[in-house]
Amino acid sequence: MSSTMQAAVYRAPDDVRTETIAIPEIGPGEVLVRIDTCGICGTDLKKIHTGSHSAPRVFGHEMAGTIAAVGEGVHGFSIGDRVMAFHHIPCGQCFYCRKQTFAQCERYKLVGTTAGLGEAAGGGFAQYIRVMDWIVGDGVTPAGLIRIPDDIPFEQAAFIEPVNTCFKAIRLLNLEPDDTVLVIGQGSIGILLAALARQTGATVLTSDMYAERHAIAAKFGLDHPLDARGDVVAAAKAATEGRGADVALVAVGADALIATAMQAIRPGGRVMLFASTQHGTAPFDPAAVCMDEKTLMGSYSASVAIQQEGIDLVFEGYRSGKLDLTQLISHRFSLNDAAAAIHLASNPQPDSMKIVFKP
């Protein structure tokens, strides 16, 4: 095996280049994974554009591949195993873990997968990643390295982490079959949120500007499309005897949509922010929260409490065809075309959905 590999390296804000770097070395309890597929996530793009993280580093965390090397003391995994890796796993012991608010655990905030250049940042935009010991686990208690069955393609398995984040949000909402849910935004995350909401029996309205996105959403049984260029608030009320939706999920990071979502829900309803990961200020009507008893809430990152359920959803969803997430992939890029891939992902087109690297 060569000692070097290709990677899409973040060098400065808005500057990602294809470079040849060293394959990371692994230590005891760690494994090296050859990446097959890595999705580009909105949080990766935010970090690339805002310069919030020091350079150089290699982003990418929605990844699946094959174990290429195993460190001493690793139990339960061997070379050739097909796997995906969660890049964050909590400690399980601290205050936040006891409260099941795993994303706020200090250990969780550490990134446990890396391409080896600069600070650990996922590393999936490279040919190989080093998976650290607390992600690999002890081979007995499940941790963050997950085996992929032979009948599940890598492209489906690469969605395990994003599906967990969406499933966590849906679980927090405790939807009931007579609920009406409005999902604002039908990118790949919006479609995942809507498809998972629909599995609870709820009626799901989906809002987007692009007919092409509604056509993909329809493959997941989402059959109440709303044109986001129209009056989404009126449409939500028309679908609910004038009340408004029980829940609105905001799957677009646009602060202006928070007010729209608040207006689109009924008194006593809830707005769930899913894409608001940049600090700022957003106006909302405090009397809507107090007198109309509307709730504004958020959900961020993955939850180990639902990890196995989320994995089962992805595997069984592929086998049954009900959640074949490979249908969400619109573009596949090699690492040679890293700049073009990041540009397209940052400037979504009507026909672009999930964009992945095939290192």
mmCIF file of C-alpha atoms in Angstrom:
data_model
loop_
_atom_site.group_PDB
_atom_site.id
_atom_site.type_symbol
_atom_site.label_atom_id
_atom_site.label_comp_id
_atom_site.label_asym_id
_atom_site.label_seq_id
_atom_site.Cartn_x
_atom_site.Cartn_y
_atom_site.Cartn_z
ATOM 1 C CA MET A 1 0.000 0.000 0.000
ATOM 2 C CA SER A 2 1.209 3.508 -0.817
ATOM 3 C CA SER A 3 2.004 5.845 2.070
ATOM 4 C CA THR A 4 0.141 8.768 0.480
ATOM 5 C CA MET A 5 -3.444 9.450 -0.515
ATOM 6 C CA GLN A 6 -5.666 12.061 -2.088
ATOM 7 C CA ALA A 7 -7.750 14.394 0.060
ATOM 8 C CA ALA A 8 -9.930 17.495 -0.334
ATOM 9 C CA VAL A 9 -8.056 19.852 1.990
ATOM 10 C CA TYR A 10 -9.582 22.953 3.560
ATOM 11 C CA ARG A 11 -6.886 25.654 3.323
ATOM 12 C CA ALA A 12 -8.801 28.920 3.959
ATOM 13 C CA PRO A 13 -12.400 30.173 3.883
ATOM 14 C CA ASP A 14 -13.982 29.100 0.570
ATOM 15 C CA ASP A 15 -10.741 27.333 -0.395
ATOM 16 C CA VAL A 16 -10.814 23.531 -0.647
ATOM 17 C CA ARG A 17 -8.189 21.898 -2.855
ATOM 18 C CA THR A 18 -7.274 18.416 -3.962
ATOM 19 C CA GLU A 19 -3.909 17.501 -2.450
ATOM 20 C CA THR A 20 -1.713 14.466 -1.856
ATOM 21 C CA ILE A 21 -1.168 13.929 1.867
ATOM 22 C CA ALA A 22 0.168 11.140 4.085
ATOM 23 C CA ILE A 23 -2.133 8.265 4.980
ATOM 24 C CA PRO A 24 -2.749 8.614 8.737
ATOM 25 C CA GLU A 25 -0.974 6.184 11.049
ATOM 26 C CA ILE A 26 -3.071 4.269 13.549
ATOM 27 C CA GLY A 27 -2.262 3.344 17.133
ATOM 28 C CA PRO A 28 -3.479 0.646 19.531
ATOM 29 C CA GLY A 29 -7.241 0.206 19.557
ATOM 30 C CA GLU A 30 -7.636 2.143 16.286
ATOM 31 C CA VAL A 31 -8.517 1.174 12.725
ATOM 32 C CA LEU A 32 -7.795 2.582 9.267
ATOM 33 C CA VAL A 33 -10.803 2.755 6.910
ATOM 34 C CA ARG A 34 -10.663 3.064 3.125
ATOM 35 C CA ILE A 35 -13.525 5.426 2.264
ATOM 36 C CA ASP A 36 -15.969 4.376 -0.445
ATOM 37 C CA THR A 37 -18.576 7.140 -0.106
ATOM 38 C CA CYS A 38 -18.715 10.373 1.905
ATOM 39 C CA GLY A 39 -21.625 12.798 1.759
ATOM 40 C CA ILE A 40 -21.179 16.561 1.892
ATOM 41 C CA CYS A 41 -23.149 17.971 4.849
ATOM 42 C CA GLY A 42 -24.415 21.503 5.388
ATOM 43 C CA THR A 43 -22.317 21.791 8.553
ATOM 44 C CA ASP A 44 -19.175 20.986 6.527
ATOM 45 C CA LEU A 45 -20.086 23.779 4.120
ATOM 46 C CA LYS A 46 -20.762 26.246 6.939
ATOM 47 C CA LYS A 47 -17.279 25.611 8.378
ATOM 48 C CA ILE A 48 -15.663 25.937 4.932
ATOM 49 C CA HIS A 49 -17.372 29.259 4.161
ATOM 50 C CA THR A 50 -17.241 30.968 7.547
ATOM 51 C CA GLY A 51 -13.678 30.044 8.434
ATOM 52 C CA SER A 52 -14.834 29.030 11.904
ATOM 53 C CA HIS A 53 -12.181 26.281 12.064
ATOM 54 C CA SER A 54 -8.413 26.519 11.677
ATOM 55 C CA ALA A 55 -6.751 25.304 8.475
ATOM 56 C CA PRO A 56 -5.527 22.941 7.201
ATOM 57 C CA ARG A 57 -7.971 20.155 7.913
ATOM 58 C CA VAL A 58 -10.082 17.570 6.077
ATOM 59 C CA PHE A 59 -13.834 17.628 6.660
ATOM 60 C CA GLY A 60 -16.427 14.951 5.871
ATOM 61 C CA HIS A 61 -18.326 12.729 8.304
ATOM 62 C CA GLU A 62 -21.160 10.979 6.419
ATOM 63 C CA MET A 63 -18.945 8.108 5.425
ATOM 64 C CA ALA A 64 -18.739 4.399 4.779
ATOM 65 C CA GLY A 65 -15.940 2.137 3.618
ATOM 66 C CA THR A 66 -13.778 -0.909 4.314
ATOM 67 C CA ILE A 67 -11.311 -1.556 7.138
ATOM 68 C CA ALA A 68 -7.794 -1.495 5.636
ATOM 69 C CA ALA A 69 -5.713 -1.950 8.807
ATOM 70 C CA VAL A 70 -6.369 -2.812 12.449
ATOM 71 C CA GLY A 71 -4.321 -1.632 15.446
ATOM 72 C CA GLU A 72 -3.228 -3.938 18.252
ATOM 73 C CA GLY A 73 -5.869 -4.711 20.836
ATOM 74 C CA VAL A 74 -8.839 -4.142 18.522
ATOM 75 C CA HIS A 75 -11.617 -6.651 19.218
ATOM 76 C CA GLY A 76 -14.551 -7.492 16.998
ATOM 77 C CA PHE A 77 -13.252 -5.924 13.774
ATOM 78 C CA SER A 78 -10.867 -7.155 11.109
ATOM 79 C CA ILE A 79 -9.406 -6.115 7.764
ATOM 80 C CA GLY A 80 -11.997 -6.252 5.007
ATOM 81 C CA ASP A 81 -14.997 -5.498 7.233
ATOM 82 C CA ARG A 82 -17.497 -3.082 5.667
ATOM 83 C CA VAL A 83 -18.174 -0.268 8.161
ATOM 84 C CA MET A 84 -19.423 3.246 8.806
ATOM 85 C CA ALA A 85 -18.109 5.428 11.618
ATOM 86 C CA PHE A 86 -19.859 7.998 13.774
ATOM 87 C CA HIS A 87 -17.321 10.804 14.260
ATOM 88 C CA HIS A 88 -18.737 11.730 17.687
ATOM 89 C CA ILE A 89 -19.465 9.320 20.568
ATOM 90 C CA PRO A 90 -20.266 10.610 24.097
ATOM 91 C CA CYS A 91 -18.619 9.477 27.333
ATOM 92 C CA GLY A 92 -21.829 8.086 28.832
ATOM 93 C CA GLN A 93 -20.926 9.242 32.360
ATOM 94 C CA CYS A 94 -21.090 13.049 32.586
ATOM 95 C CA PHE A 95 -23.994 15.314 33.595
ATOM 96 C CA TYR A 96 -25.111 15.836 29.979
ATOM 97 C CA CYS A 97 -24.973 12.109 29.198
ATOM 98 C CA ARG A 98 -27.061 11.362 32.302
ATOM 99 C CA LYS A 99 -29.578 13.909 31.022
ATOM 100 C CA GLN A 100 -29.416 12.306 27.531
ATOM 101 C CA THR A 101 -28.262 15.624 26.031
ATOM 102 C CA PHE A 102 -25.357 13.833 24.378
ATOM 103 C CA ALA A 103 -24.352 16.567 21.916
ATOM 104 C CA GLN A 104 -23.343 18.776 24.866
ATOM 105 C CA CYS A 105 -20.958 16.165 26.384
ATOM 106 C CA GLU A 106 -17.294 17.310 26.278
ATOM 107 C CA ARG A 107 -16.131 13.904 24.995
ATOM 108 C CA TYR A 108 -18.866 13.997 22.339
ATOM 109 C CA LYS A 109 -17.566 17.346 21.077
ATOM 110 C CA LEU A 110 -14.176 15.752 20.368
ATOM 111 C CA VAL A 111 -13.925 14.411 16.808
ATOM 112 C CA GLY A 112 -12.864 10.767 16.743
ATOM 113 C CA THR A 113 -12.127 10.315 13.038
ATOM 114 C CA THR A 114 -9.452 12.083 11.012
ATOM 115 C CA ALA A 115 -7.557 12.098 7.724
ATOM 116 C CA GLY A 116 -4.504 13.038 9.781
ATOM 117 C CA LEU A 117 -3.897 16.575 8.520
ATOM 118 C CA GLY A 118 -4.387 19.327 11.112
ATOM 119 C CA GLU A 119 -7.129 19.019 13.709
ATOM 120 C CA ALA A 120 -9.482 16.043 13.504
ATOM 121 C CA ALA A 121 -12.542 17.109 11.475
ATOM 122 C CA GLY A 122 -14.102 13.875 10.218
ATOM 123 C CA GLY A 123 -11.688 13.205 7.390
ATOM 124 C CA GLY A 124 -14.155 11.583 5.015
ATOM 125 C CA PHE A 125 -13.141 13.836 2.112
ATOM 126 C CA ALA A 126 -10.062 11.615 1.769
ATOM 127 C CA GLN A 127 -9.193 8.090 0.695
ATOM 128 C CA TYR A 128 -8.427 6.877 4.219
ATOM 129 C CA ILE A 129 -9.409 7.844 7.752
ATOM 130 C CA ARG A 130 -8.024 6.922 11.147
ATOM 131 C CA VAL A 131 -10.805 5.904 13.584
ATOM 132 C CA MET A 132 -9.805 6.532 17.204
ATOM 133 C CA ASP A 133 -10.157 4.035 20.018
ATOM 134 C CA TRP A 134 -13.260 5.420 21.735
ATOM 135 C CA ILE A 135 -15.102 5.334 18.403
ATOM 136 C CA VAL A 136 -13.959 1.745 17.687
ATOM 137 C CA GLY A 137 -14.963 0.598 21.170
ATOM 138 C CA ASP A 138 -14.075 -2.572 23.041
ATOM 139 C CA GLY A 139 -15.856 -5.044 20.763
ATOM 140 C CA VAL A 140 -18.452 -5.751 23.468
ATOM 141 C CA THR A 141 -20.427 -2.556 24.159
ATOM 142 C CA PRO A 142 -21.456 -0.899 20.865
ATOM 143 C CA ALA A 143 -19.609 2.341 20.170
ATOM 144 C CA GLY A 144 -19.259 4.331 16.946
ATOM 145 C CA LEU A 145 -17.860 1.856 14.414
ATOM 146 C CA ILE A 146 -20.775 0.044 12.799
ATOM 147 C CA ARG A 147 -20.659 -3.059 10.625
ATOM 148 C CA ILE A 148 -22.535 -2.859 7.308
ATOM 149 C CA PRO A 149 -24.263 -6.042 6.062
ATOM 150 C CA ASP A 150 -23.158 -7.287 2.642
ATOM 151 C CA ASP A 151 -26.558 -6.550 1.059
ATOM 152 C CA ILE A 152 -26.472 -2.828 1.981
ATOM 153 C CA PRO A 153 -24.560 -0.564 -0.424
ATOM 154 C CA PHE A 154 -22.008 1.873 0.977
ATOM 155 C CA GLU A 155 -24.047 4.738 -0.472
ATOM 156 C CA GLN A 156 -27.014 3.754 1.719
ATOM 157 C CA ALA A 157 -24.831 3.215 4.801
ATOM 158 C CA ALA A 158 -23.287 6.687 4.405
ATOM 159 C CA PHE A 159 -26.692 8.053 5.478
ATOM 160 C CA ILE A 160 -26.646 6.371 8.919
ATOM 161 C CA GLU A 161 -25.312 9.464 10.729
ATOM 162 C CA PRO A 162 -27.629 12.023 9.065
ATOM 163 C CA VAL A 163 -30.616 9.689 9.524
ATOM 164 C CA ASN A 164 -29.820 9.463 13.244
ATOM 165 C CA THR A 165 -29.810 13.272 13.538
ATOM 166 C CA CYS A 166 -33.198 13.510 11.796
ATOM 167 C CA PHE A 167 -34.667 10.577 13.726
ATOM 168 C CA LYS A 168 -33.570 12.262 16.977
ATOM 169 C CA ALA A 169 -35.556 15.385 16.053
ATOM 170 C CA ILE A 170 -38.651 13.380 15.094
ATOM 171 C CA ARG A 171 -38.426 11.337 18.308
ATOM 172 C CA LEU A 172 -38.238 14.523 20.406
ATOM 173 C CA LEU A 173 -41.548 15.637 18.866
ATOM 174 C CA ASN A 174 -43.519 12.501 19.897
ATOM 175 C CA LEU A 175 -45.761 12.840 16.842
ATOM 176 C CA GLU A 176 -49.232 11.317 16.839
ATOM 177 C CA PRO A 177 -51.146 9.944 13.840
ATOM 178 C CA ASP A 178 -53.613 12.854 13.862
ATOM 179 C CA ASP A 179 -50.807 15.448 13.723
ATOM 180 C CA THR A 180 -50.114 17.585 10.673
ATOM 181 C CA VAL A 181 -46.431 18.364 10.182
ATOM 182 C CA LEU A 182 -45.030 21.065 7.906
ATOM 183 C CA VAL A 183 -41.430 20.536 6.739
ATOM 184 C CA ILE A 184 -39.896 23.700 5.304
ATOM 185 C CA GLY A 185 -37.142 22.821 2.816
ATOM 186 C CA GLN A 186 -36.830 19.664 0.725
ATOM 187 C CA GLY A 187 -33.124 19.188 0.395
ATOM 188 C CA SER A 188 -31.910 15.749 1.417
ATOM 189 C CA ILE A 189 -32.275 16.547 5.147
ATOM 190 C CA GLY A 190 -35.774 18.000 4.683
ATOM 191 C CA ILE A 191 -36.832 14.886 2.808
ATOM 192 C CA LEU A 192 -35.365 12.648 5.536
ATOM 193 C CA LEU A 193 -37.206 14.584 8.249
ATOM 194 C CA ALA A 194 -40.457 14.442 6.271
ATOM 195 C CA ALA A 195 -40.132 10.727 5.454
ATOM 196 C CA LEU A 196 -39.435 9.859 9.108
ATOM 197 C CA ALA A 197 -42.315 12.070 10.273
ATOM 198 C CA ARG A 198 -44.613 10.267 7.849
ATOM 199 C CA GLN A 199 -43.642 6.890 9.364
ATOM 200 C CA THR A 200 -45.376 7.976 12.589
ATOM 201 C CA GLY A 201 -48.694 8.163 10.723
ATOM 202 C CA ALA A 202 -48.769 11.961 10.738
ATOM 203 C CA THR A 203 -49.885 13.966 7.692
ATOM 204 C CA VAL A 204 -46.801 15.667 6.257
ATOM 205 C CA LEU A 205 -46.830 18.862 4.180
ATOM 206 C CA THR A 206 -43.556 19.640 2.392
ATOM 207 C CA SER A 207 -42.531 23.104 1.237
ATOM 208 C CA ASP A 208 -39.876 23.886 -1.374
ATOM 209 C CA MET A 209 -39.369 26.229 -4.306
ATOM 210 C CA TYR A 210 -38.328 23.511 -6.742
ATOM 211 C CA ALA A 211 -40.677 21.049 -8.451
ATOM 212 C CA GLU A 212 -37.641 18.799 -9.036
ATOM 213 C CA ARG A 213 -37.235 18.378 -5.270
ATOM 214 C CA HIS A 214 -40.913 17.631 -4.755
ATOM 215 C CA ALA A 215 -40.571 14.909 -7.417
ATOM 216 C CA ILE A 216 -37.811 13.228 -5.387
ATOM 217 C CA ALA A 217 -39.802 13.675 -2.164
ATOM 218 C CA ALA A 218 -42.719 11.895 -3.843
ATOM 219 C CA LYS A 219 -40.566 8.740 -4.103
ATOM 220 C CA PHE A 220 -40.713 8.631 -0.292
ATOM 221 C CA GLY A 221 -44.505 8.888 -0.200
ATOM 222 C CA LEU A 222 -44.519 12.633 0.457
ATOM 223 C CA ASP A 223 -47.658 13.598 -1.417
ATOM 224 C CA HIS A 224 -48.596 17.028 -0.002
ATOM 225 C CA PRO A 225 -46.173 19.385 -1.793
ATOM 226 C CA LEU A 226 -46.449 23.139 -1.202
ATOM 227 C CA ASP A 227 -44.819 25.721 -3.463
ATOM 228 C CA ALA A 228 -42.587 27.813 -1.189
ATOM 229 C CA ARG A 229 -43.041 30.771 -3.547
ATOM 230 C CA GLY A 230 -46.721 30.807 -2.576
ATOM 231 C CA ASP A 231 -48.371 31.419 0.793
ATOM 232 C CA VAL A 232 -47.167 28.489 2.872
ATOM 233 C CA VAL A 233 -48.896 29.767 6.032
ATOM 234 C CA ALA A 234 -52.268 29.881 4.264
ATOM 235 C CA ALA A 235 -51.670 26.425 2.783
ATOM 236 C CA ALA A 236 -50.869 24.970 6.216
ATOM 237 C CA LYS A 237 -54.061 26.487 7.614
ATOM 238 C CA ALA A 238 -56.127 25.282 4.657
ATOM 239 C CA ALA A 239 -54.936 21.718 5.348
ATOM 240 C CA THR A 240 -55.930 21.892 9.034
ATOM 241 C CA GLU A 241 -59.431 23.395 9.198
ATOM 242 C CA GLY A 242 -57.873 26.827 9.567
ATOM 243 C CA ARG A 243 -55.847 26.023 12.702
ATOM 244 C CA GLY A 244 -52.291 25.675 11.359
ATOM 245 C CA ALA A 245 -49.918 22.722 11.507
ATOM 246 C CA ASP A 246 -49.261 20.963 14.813
ATOM 247 C CA VAL A 247 -45.530 21.026 14.117
ATOM 248 C CA ALA A 248 -43.261 22.899 11.699
ATOM 249 C CA LEU A 249 -39.734 21.642 11.052
ATOM 250 C CA VAL A 250 -37.356 24.229 9.600
ATOM 251 C CA ALA A 251 -34.788 22.373 7.470
ATOM 252 C CA VAL A 252 -33.268 25.516 5.934
ATOM 253 C CA GLY A 253 -30.782 27.752 7.739
ATOM 254 C CA ALA A 254 -32.646 30.977 6.942
ATOM 255 C CA ASP A 255 -33.625 32.998 10.010
ATOM 256 C CA ALA A 256 -36.513 34.665 8.156
ATOM 257 C CA LEU A 257 -38.263 31.287 7.955
ATOM 258 C CA ILE A 258 -38.576 31.028 11.738
ATOM 259 C CA ALA A 259 -41.333 33.659 11.737
ATOM 260 C CA THR A 260 -43.041 31.872 8.835
ATOM 261 C CA ALA A 261 -42.957 28.609 10.770
ATOM 262 C CA MET A 262 -44.341 30.267 13.911
ATOM 263 C CA GLN A 263 -47.241 31.688 11.887
ATOM 264 C CA ALA A 264 -47.884 28.342 10.178
ATOM 265 C CA ILE A 265 -48.482 26.399 13.407
ATOM 266 C CA ARG A 266 -51.629 26.315 15.520
ATOM 267 C CA PRO A 267 -51.891 27.669 19.068
ATOM 268 C CA GLY A 268 -50.086 25.126 21.259
ATOM 269 C CA GLY A 269 -48.038 23.958 18.279
ATOM 270 C CA ARG A 270 -44.269 23.529 18.027
ATOM 271 C CA VAL A 271 -41.515 24.806 15.742
ATOM 272 C CA MET A 272 -38.390 22.638 15.528
ATOM 273 C CA LEU A 273 -35.234 24.331 14.214
ATOM 274 C CA PHE A 274 -32.953 21.830 12.506
ATOM 275 C CA ALA A 275 -30.605 23.913 10.347
ATOM 276 C CA SER A 276 -30.038 27.039 12.454
ATOM 277 C CA THR A 277 -26.374 26.398 13.249
ATOM 278 C CA GLN A 278 -25.083 29.949 12.847
ATOM 279 C CA HIS A 279 -25.258 32.429 15.699
ATOM 280 C CA GLY A 280 -27.341 35.532 15.117
ATOM 281 C CA THR A 281 -30.618 37.104 16.113
ATOM 282 C CA ALA A 282 -33.985 36.224 14.661
ATOM 283 C CA PRO A 283 -37.236 38.058 15.394
ATOM 284 C CA PHE A 284 -40.252 36.191 16.742
ATOM 285 C CA ASP A 285 -43.407 37.301 18.493
ATOM 286 C CA PRO A 286 -43.041 36.628 22.255
ATOM 287 C CA ALA A 287 -46.818 36.768 22.712
ATOM 288 C CA ALA A 288 -47.128 33.865 20.285
ATOM 289 C CA VAL A 289 -45.020 31.832 22.721
ATOM 290 C CA CYS A 290 -46.789 33.066 25.853
ATOM 291 C CA MET A 291 -50.441 33.650 24.915
ATOM 292 C CA ASP A 292 -50.693 31.311 21.928
ATOM 293 C CA GLU A 293 -48.601 28.720 23.823
ATOM 294 C CA LYS A 294 -46.373 28.017 20.833
ATOM 295 C CA THR A 295 -43.054 26.290 21.470
ATOM 296 C CA LEU A 296 -39.770 27.101 19.711
ATOM 297 C CA MET A 297 -37.268 24.252 20.053
ATOM 298 C CA GLY A 298 -34.217 22.756 18.383
ATOM 299 C CA SER A 299 -32.378 19.503 17.799
ATOM 300 C CA TYR A 300 -28.708 19.106 16.958
ATOM 301 C CA SER A 301 -26.490 16.197 16.019
ATOM 302 C CA ALA A 302 -26.923 12.499 16.787
ATOM 303 C CA SER A 303 -28.132 10.500 19.807
ATOM 304 C CA VAL A 304 -26.605 7.211 20.975
ATOM 305 C CA ALA A 305 -29.901 6.407 22.731
ATOM 306 C CA ILE A 306 -31.505 5.714 19.330
ATOM 307 C CA GLN A 307 -28.373 4.562 17.506
ATOM 308 C CA GLN A 308 -29.421 0.975 16.842
ATOM 309 C CA GLU A 309 -32.982 1.937 15.908
ATOM 310 C CA GLY A 310 -31.618 4.445 13.409
ATOM 311 C CA ILE A 311 -29.241 1.865 11.927
ATOM 312 C CA ASP A 312 -32.103 -0.618 11.576
ATOM 313 C CA LEU A 313 -34.192 2.054 9.817
ATOM 314 C CA VAL A 314 -31.446 2.543 7.222
ATOM 315 C CA PHE A 315 -30.823 -1.163 6.615
ATOM 316 C CA GLU A 316 -34.479 -2.265 6.611
ATOM 317 C CA GLY A 317 -35.504 0.815 4.657
ATOM 318 C CA TYR A 318 -33.163 -0.205 1.859
ATOM 319 C CA ARG A 319 -34.299 -3.828 1.889
ATOM 320 C CA SER A 320 -37.986 -2.904 1.785
ATOM 321 C CA GLY A 321 -37.458 -0.045 -0.683
ATOM 322 C CA LYS A 322 -39.371 2.328 1.619
ATOM 323 C CA LEU A 323 -36.272 4.300 2.574
ATOM 324 C CA ASP A 324 -33.845 3.762 -0.312
ATOM 325 C CA LEU A 325 -31.671 6.780 0.374
ATOM 326 C CA THR A 326 -29.424 6.202 -2.630
ATOM 327 C CA GLN A 327 -32.276 7.932 -4.515
ATOM 328 C CA LEU A 328 -31.282 11.156 -2.742
ATOM 329 C CA ILE A 329 -27.809 11.168 -4.310
ATOM 330 C CA SER A 330 -27.843 13.462 -7.335
ATOM 331 C CA HIS A 331 -24.118 13.950 -7.966
ATOM 332 C CA ARG A 332 -20.987 11.856 -7.356
ATOM 333 C CA PHE A 333 -17.542 13.461 -7.497
ATOM 334 C CA SER A 334 -13.992 12.148 -7.312
ATOM 335 C CA LEU A 335 -11.567 13.931 -5.005
ATOM 336 C CA ASN A 336 -9.939 15.391 -8.144
ATOM 337 C CA ASP A 337 -13.052 17.530 -8.525
ATOM 338 C CA ALA A 338 -13.227 18.634 -4.883
ATOM 339 C CA ALA A 339 -13.610 22.347 -5.622
ATOM 340 C CA ALA A 340 -16.474 21.718 -8.072
ATOM 341 C CA ALA A 341 -18.234 19.409 -5.600
ATOM 342 C CA ILE A 342 -18.057 21.974 -2.787
ATOM 343 C CA HIS A 343 -19.197 24.749 -5.144
ATOM 344 C CA LEU A 344 -22.267 22.784 -6.288
ATOM 345 C CA ALA A 345 -23.151 21.735 -2.731
ATOM 346 C CA SER A 346 -22.868 25.376 -1.630
ATOM 347 C CA ASN A 347 -25.048 26.624 -4.487
ATOM 348 C CA PRO A 348 -27.929 24.139 -4.674
ATOM 349 C CA GLN A 349 -29.610 23.791 -8.045
ATOM 350 C CA PRO A 350 -33.140 22.515 -8.751
ATOM 351 C CA ASP A 351 -31.647 19.160 -9.797
ATOM 352 C CA SER A 352 -29.031 18.876 -7.031
ATOM 353 C CA MET A 353 -29.809 16.924 -3.905
ATOM 354 C CA LYS A 354 -27.236 14.919 -1.921
ATOM 355 C CA ILE A 355 -23.712 15.325 -3.255
ATOM 356 C CA VAL A 356 -21.123 12.701 -2.379
ATOM 357 C CA PHE A 357 -17.429 12.077 -2.835
ATOM 358 C CA LYS A 358 -16.317 8.686 -4.129
ATOM 359 C CA PRO A 359 -12.680 8.710 -2.969
#
